[in-house]
PDB file of C-alpha atoms in Angstrom:
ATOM      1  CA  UNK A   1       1.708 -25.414  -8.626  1.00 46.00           C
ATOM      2  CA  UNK A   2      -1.885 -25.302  -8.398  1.00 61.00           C
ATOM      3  CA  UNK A   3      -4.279 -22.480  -8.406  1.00 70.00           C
ATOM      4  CA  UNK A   4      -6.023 -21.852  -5.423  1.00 79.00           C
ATOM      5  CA  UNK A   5      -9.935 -22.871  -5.916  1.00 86.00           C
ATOM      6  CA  UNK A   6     -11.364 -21.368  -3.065  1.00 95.00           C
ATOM      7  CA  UNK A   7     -12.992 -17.736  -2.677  1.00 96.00           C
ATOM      8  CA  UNK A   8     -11.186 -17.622   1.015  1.00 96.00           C
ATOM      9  CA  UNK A   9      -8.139 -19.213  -0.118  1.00 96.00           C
ATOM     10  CA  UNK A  10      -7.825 -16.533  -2.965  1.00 97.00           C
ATOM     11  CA  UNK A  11      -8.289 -13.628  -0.907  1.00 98.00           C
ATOM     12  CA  UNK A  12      -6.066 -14.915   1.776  1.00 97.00           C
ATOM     13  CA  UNK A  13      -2.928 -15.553  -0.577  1.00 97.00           C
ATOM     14  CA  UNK A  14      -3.743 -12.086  -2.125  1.00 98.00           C
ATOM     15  CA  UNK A  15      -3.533 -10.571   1.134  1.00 98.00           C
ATOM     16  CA  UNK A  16      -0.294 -12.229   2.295  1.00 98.00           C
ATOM     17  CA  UNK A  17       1.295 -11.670  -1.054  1.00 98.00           C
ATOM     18  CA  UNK A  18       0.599  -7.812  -1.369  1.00 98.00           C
ATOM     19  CA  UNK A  19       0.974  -7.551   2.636  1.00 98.00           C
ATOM     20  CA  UNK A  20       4.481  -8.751   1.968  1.00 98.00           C
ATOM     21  CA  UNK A  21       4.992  -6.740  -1.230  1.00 98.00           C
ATOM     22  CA  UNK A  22       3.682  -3.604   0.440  1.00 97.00           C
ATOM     23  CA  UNK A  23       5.838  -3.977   3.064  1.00 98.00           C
ATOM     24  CA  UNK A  24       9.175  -4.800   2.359  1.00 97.00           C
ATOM     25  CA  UNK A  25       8.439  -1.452  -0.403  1.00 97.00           C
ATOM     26  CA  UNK A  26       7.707   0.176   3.094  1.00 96.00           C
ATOM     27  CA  UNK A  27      11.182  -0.793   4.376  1.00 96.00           C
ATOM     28  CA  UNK A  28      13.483  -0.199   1.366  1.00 96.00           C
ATOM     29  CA  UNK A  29      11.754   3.679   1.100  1.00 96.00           C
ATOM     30  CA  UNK A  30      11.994   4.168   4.948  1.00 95.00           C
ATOM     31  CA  UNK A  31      15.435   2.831   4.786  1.00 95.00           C
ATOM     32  CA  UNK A  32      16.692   5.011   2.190  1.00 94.00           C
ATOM     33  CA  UNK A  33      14.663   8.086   3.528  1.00 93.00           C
ATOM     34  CA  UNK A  34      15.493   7.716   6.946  1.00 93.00           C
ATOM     35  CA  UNK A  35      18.902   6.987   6.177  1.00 93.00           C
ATOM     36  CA  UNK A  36      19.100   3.717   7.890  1.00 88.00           C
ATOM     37  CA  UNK A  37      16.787   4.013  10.467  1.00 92.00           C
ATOM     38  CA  UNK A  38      16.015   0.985  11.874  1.00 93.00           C
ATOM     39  CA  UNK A  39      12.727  -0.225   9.503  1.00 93.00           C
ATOM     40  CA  UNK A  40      11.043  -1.826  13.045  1.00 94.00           C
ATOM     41  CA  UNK A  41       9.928   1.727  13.898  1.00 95.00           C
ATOM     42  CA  UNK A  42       7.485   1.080  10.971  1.00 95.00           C
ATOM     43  CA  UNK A  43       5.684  -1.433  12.618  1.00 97.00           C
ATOM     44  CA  UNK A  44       5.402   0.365  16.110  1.00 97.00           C
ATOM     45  CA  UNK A  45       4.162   3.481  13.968  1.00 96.00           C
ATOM     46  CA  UNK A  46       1.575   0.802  12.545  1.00 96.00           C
ATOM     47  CA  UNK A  47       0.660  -0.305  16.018  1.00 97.00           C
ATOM     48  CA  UNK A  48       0.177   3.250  17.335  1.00 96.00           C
ATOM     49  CA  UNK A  49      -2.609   3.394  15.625  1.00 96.00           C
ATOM     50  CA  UNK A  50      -4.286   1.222  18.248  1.00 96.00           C
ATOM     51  CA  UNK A  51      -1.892   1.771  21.134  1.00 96.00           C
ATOM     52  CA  UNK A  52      -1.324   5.060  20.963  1.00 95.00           C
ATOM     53  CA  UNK A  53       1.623   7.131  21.437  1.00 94.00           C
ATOM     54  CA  UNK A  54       2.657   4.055  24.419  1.00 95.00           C
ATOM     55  CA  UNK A  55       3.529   1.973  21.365  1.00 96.00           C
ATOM     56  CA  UNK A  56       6.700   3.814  20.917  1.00 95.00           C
ATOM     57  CA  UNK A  57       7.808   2.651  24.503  1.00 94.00           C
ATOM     58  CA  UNK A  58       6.500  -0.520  24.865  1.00 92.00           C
ATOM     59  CA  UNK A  59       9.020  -2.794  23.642  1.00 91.00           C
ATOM     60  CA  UNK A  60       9.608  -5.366  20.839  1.00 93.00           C
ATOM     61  CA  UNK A  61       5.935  -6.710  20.727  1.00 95.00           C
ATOM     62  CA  UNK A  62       4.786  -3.550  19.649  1.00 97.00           C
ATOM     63  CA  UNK A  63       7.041  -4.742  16.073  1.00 97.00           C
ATOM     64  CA  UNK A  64       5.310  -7.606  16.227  1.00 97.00           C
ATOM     65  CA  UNK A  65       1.759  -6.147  16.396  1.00 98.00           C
ATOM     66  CA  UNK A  66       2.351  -4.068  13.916  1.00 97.00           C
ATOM     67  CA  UNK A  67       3.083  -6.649  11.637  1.00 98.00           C
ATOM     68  CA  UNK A  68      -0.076  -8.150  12.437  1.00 98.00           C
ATOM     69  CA  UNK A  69      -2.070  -5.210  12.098  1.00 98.00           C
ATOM     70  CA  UNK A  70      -0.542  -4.779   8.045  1.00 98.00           C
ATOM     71  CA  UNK A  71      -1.531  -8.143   7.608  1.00 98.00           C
ATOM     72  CA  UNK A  72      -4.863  -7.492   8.716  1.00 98.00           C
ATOM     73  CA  UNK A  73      -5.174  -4.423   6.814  1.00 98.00           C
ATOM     74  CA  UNK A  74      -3.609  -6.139   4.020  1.00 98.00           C
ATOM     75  CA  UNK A  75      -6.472  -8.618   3.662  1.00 98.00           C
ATOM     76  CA  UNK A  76      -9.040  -6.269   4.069  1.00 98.00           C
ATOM     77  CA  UNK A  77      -8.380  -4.284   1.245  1.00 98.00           C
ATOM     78  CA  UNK A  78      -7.963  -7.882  -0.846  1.00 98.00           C
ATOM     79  CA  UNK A  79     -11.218  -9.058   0.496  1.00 98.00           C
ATOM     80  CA  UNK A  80     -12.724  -5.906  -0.570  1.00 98.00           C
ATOM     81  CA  UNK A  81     -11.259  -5.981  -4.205  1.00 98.00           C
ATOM     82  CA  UNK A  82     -12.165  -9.908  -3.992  1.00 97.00           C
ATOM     83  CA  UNK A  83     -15.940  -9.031  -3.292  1.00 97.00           C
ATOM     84  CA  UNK A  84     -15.940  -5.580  -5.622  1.00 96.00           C
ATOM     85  CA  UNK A  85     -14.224  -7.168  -8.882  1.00 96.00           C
ATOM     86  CA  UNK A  86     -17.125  -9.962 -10.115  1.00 94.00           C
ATOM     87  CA  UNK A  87     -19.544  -7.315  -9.832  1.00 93.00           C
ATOM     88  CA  UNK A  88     -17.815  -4.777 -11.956  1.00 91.00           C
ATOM     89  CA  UNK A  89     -16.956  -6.377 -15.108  1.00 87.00           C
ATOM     90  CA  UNK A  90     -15.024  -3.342 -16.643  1.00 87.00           C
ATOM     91  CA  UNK A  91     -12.165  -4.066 -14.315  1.00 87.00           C
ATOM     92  CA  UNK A  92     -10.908  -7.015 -16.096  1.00 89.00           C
ATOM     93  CA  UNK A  93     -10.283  -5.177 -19.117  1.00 91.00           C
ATOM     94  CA  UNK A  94      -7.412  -3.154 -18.083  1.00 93.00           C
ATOM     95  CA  UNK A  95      -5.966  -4.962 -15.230  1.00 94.00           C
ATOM     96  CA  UNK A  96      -3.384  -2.653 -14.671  1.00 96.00           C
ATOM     97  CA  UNK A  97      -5.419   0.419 -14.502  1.00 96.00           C
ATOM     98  CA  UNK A  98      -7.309  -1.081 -12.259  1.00 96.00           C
ATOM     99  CA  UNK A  99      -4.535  -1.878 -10.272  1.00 97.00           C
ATOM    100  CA  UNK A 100      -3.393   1.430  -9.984  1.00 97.00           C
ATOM    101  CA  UNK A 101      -7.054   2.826  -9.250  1.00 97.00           C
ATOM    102  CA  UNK A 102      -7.135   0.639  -6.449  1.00 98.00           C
ATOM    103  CA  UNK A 103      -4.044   1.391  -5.239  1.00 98.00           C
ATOM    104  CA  UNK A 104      -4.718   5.422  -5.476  1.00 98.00           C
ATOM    105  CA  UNK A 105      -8.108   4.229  -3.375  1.00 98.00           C
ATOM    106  CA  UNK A 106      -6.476   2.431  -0.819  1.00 98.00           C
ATOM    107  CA  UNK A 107      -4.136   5.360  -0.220  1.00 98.00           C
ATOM    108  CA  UNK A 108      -6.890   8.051  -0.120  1.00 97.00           C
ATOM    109  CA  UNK A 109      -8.790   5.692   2.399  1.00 97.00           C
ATOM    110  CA  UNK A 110      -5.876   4.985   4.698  1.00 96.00           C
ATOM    111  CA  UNK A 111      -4.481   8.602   4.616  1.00 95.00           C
ATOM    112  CA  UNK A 112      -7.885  10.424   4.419  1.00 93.00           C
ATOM    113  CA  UNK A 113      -9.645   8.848   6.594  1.00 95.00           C
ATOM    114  CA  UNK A 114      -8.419   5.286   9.016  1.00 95.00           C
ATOM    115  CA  UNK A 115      -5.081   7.193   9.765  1.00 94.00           C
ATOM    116  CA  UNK A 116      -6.896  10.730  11.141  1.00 93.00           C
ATOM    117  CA  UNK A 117      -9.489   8.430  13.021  1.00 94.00           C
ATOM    118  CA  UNK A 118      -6.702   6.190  14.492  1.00 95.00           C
ATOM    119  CA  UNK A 119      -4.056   6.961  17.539  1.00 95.00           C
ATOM    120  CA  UNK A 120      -1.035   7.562  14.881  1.00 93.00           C
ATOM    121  CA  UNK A 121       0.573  10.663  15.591  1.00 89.00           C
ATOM    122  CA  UNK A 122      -0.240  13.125  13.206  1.00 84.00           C
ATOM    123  CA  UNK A 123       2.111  15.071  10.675  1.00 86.00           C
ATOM    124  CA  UNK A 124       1.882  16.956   7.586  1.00 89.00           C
ATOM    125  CA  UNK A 125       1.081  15.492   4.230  1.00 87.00           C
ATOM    126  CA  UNK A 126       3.721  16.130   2.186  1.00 92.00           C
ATOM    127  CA  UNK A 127       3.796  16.170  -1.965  1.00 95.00           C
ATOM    128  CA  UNK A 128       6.676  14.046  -2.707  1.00 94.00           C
ATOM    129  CA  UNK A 129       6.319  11.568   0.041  1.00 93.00           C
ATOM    130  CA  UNK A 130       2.634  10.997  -0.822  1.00 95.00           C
ATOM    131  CA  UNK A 131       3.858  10.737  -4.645  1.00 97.00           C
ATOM    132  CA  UNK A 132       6.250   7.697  -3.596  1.00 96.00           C
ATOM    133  CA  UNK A 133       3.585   5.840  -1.173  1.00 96.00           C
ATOM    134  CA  UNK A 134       1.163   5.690  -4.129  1.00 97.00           C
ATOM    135  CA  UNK A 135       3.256   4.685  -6.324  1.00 97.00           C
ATOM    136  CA  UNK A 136       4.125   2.101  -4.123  1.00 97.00           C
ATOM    137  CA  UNK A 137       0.148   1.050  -3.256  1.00 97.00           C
ATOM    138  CA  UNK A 138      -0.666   0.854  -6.561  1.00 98.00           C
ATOM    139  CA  UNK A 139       2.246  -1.390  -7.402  1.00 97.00           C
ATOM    140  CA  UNK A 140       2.905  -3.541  -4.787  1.00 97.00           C
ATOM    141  CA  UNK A 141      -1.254  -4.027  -4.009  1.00 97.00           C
ATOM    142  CA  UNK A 142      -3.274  -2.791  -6.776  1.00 97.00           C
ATOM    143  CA  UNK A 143      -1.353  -4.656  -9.706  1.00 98.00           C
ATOM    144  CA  UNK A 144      -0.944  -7.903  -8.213  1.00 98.00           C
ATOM    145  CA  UNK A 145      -4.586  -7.799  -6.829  1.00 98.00           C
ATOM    146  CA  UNK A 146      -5.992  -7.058  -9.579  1.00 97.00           C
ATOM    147  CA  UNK A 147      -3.567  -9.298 -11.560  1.00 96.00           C
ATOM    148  CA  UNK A 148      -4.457 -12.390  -9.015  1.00 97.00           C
ATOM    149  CA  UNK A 149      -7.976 -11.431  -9.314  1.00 96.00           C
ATOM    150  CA  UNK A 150      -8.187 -11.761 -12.998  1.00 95.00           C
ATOM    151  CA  UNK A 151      -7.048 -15.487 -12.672  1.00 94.00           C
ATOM    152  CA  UNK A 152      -9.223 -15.988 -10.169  1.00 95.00           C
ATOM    153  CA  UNK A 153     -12.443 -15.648 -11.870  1.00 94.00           C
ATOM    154  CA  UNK A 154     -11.245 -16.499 -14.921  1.00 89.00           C
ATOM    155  CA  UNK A 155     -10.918 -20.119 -13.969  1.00 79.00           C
TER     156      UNK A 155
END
């Protein structure tokens, strides 16, 4: 398999590979904490944050607009550690750490800040289920971004 050689080819596997990876962790957790609920209602909570409290009655698209709107999000945050990691050179020495900074970054961000600006309806943050969504950011997007990063410019 060959590497891919282009800055916008880079950042878009990165973003479709953690996208993925971030959300089928999404899924499992929501599965297992909901006690099967069905994992859809993810992605109309995702497109709520555009469409409002309507997304919840609006039917199947509303799945499938969510599902766009992670994959947008998703290669955001890749473009961003794309653009960010040549100019700090620290961050290839401990790819991992990194990883996990980034992922703690992304989830500060997105809780702190897009999700109380967006139409998502608004709960409590609570300790343990913060804990596990970390964990799960810095994992399933920091790692392998920083990871996929590292080959990148190491080429």
């Amino acid at each position: 398999m060959r590497a891919v050689s282009s800055f916008p080819g880079a950042v878009l596997l990165a973003g479709l590979v953690t996208g993925t990876l971030d959300i089928l962790s999404a899924f499992v957790y929501f599965s297992i904490a909901s006690h099967g609920q069905p994992v859809g209602r993810i992605l109309v909570y995702i497109s709520s944050g555009v469409f409002g409290k309507a997304a919840f009655n609006a039917g199947p698209a509303m799945m499938w607009w969510g599902l766009l709107f992670h994959y947008l999000i998703a290669l955001v945050w890749s473009f961003v550690f794309f653009l960010i990691y040549p100019k700090l050179p620290g961050l290839r020495q401990h790819p991992v750490a990194t990883g996990m900074v980034y992922g703690l970054l992304v989830w500060c961000v997105m809780n702190l800040v897009v999700l109380p600006l967006s139409q998502v309806p608004h709960g409590p943050l609570r300790l343990v289920n913060s804990i596990i969504n970390i964990a799960i950011l810095m994992v399933m997007i920091g790692i392998p971004l920083s990871l996929m990063a590292r080959k990148f410019y190491t080429r």
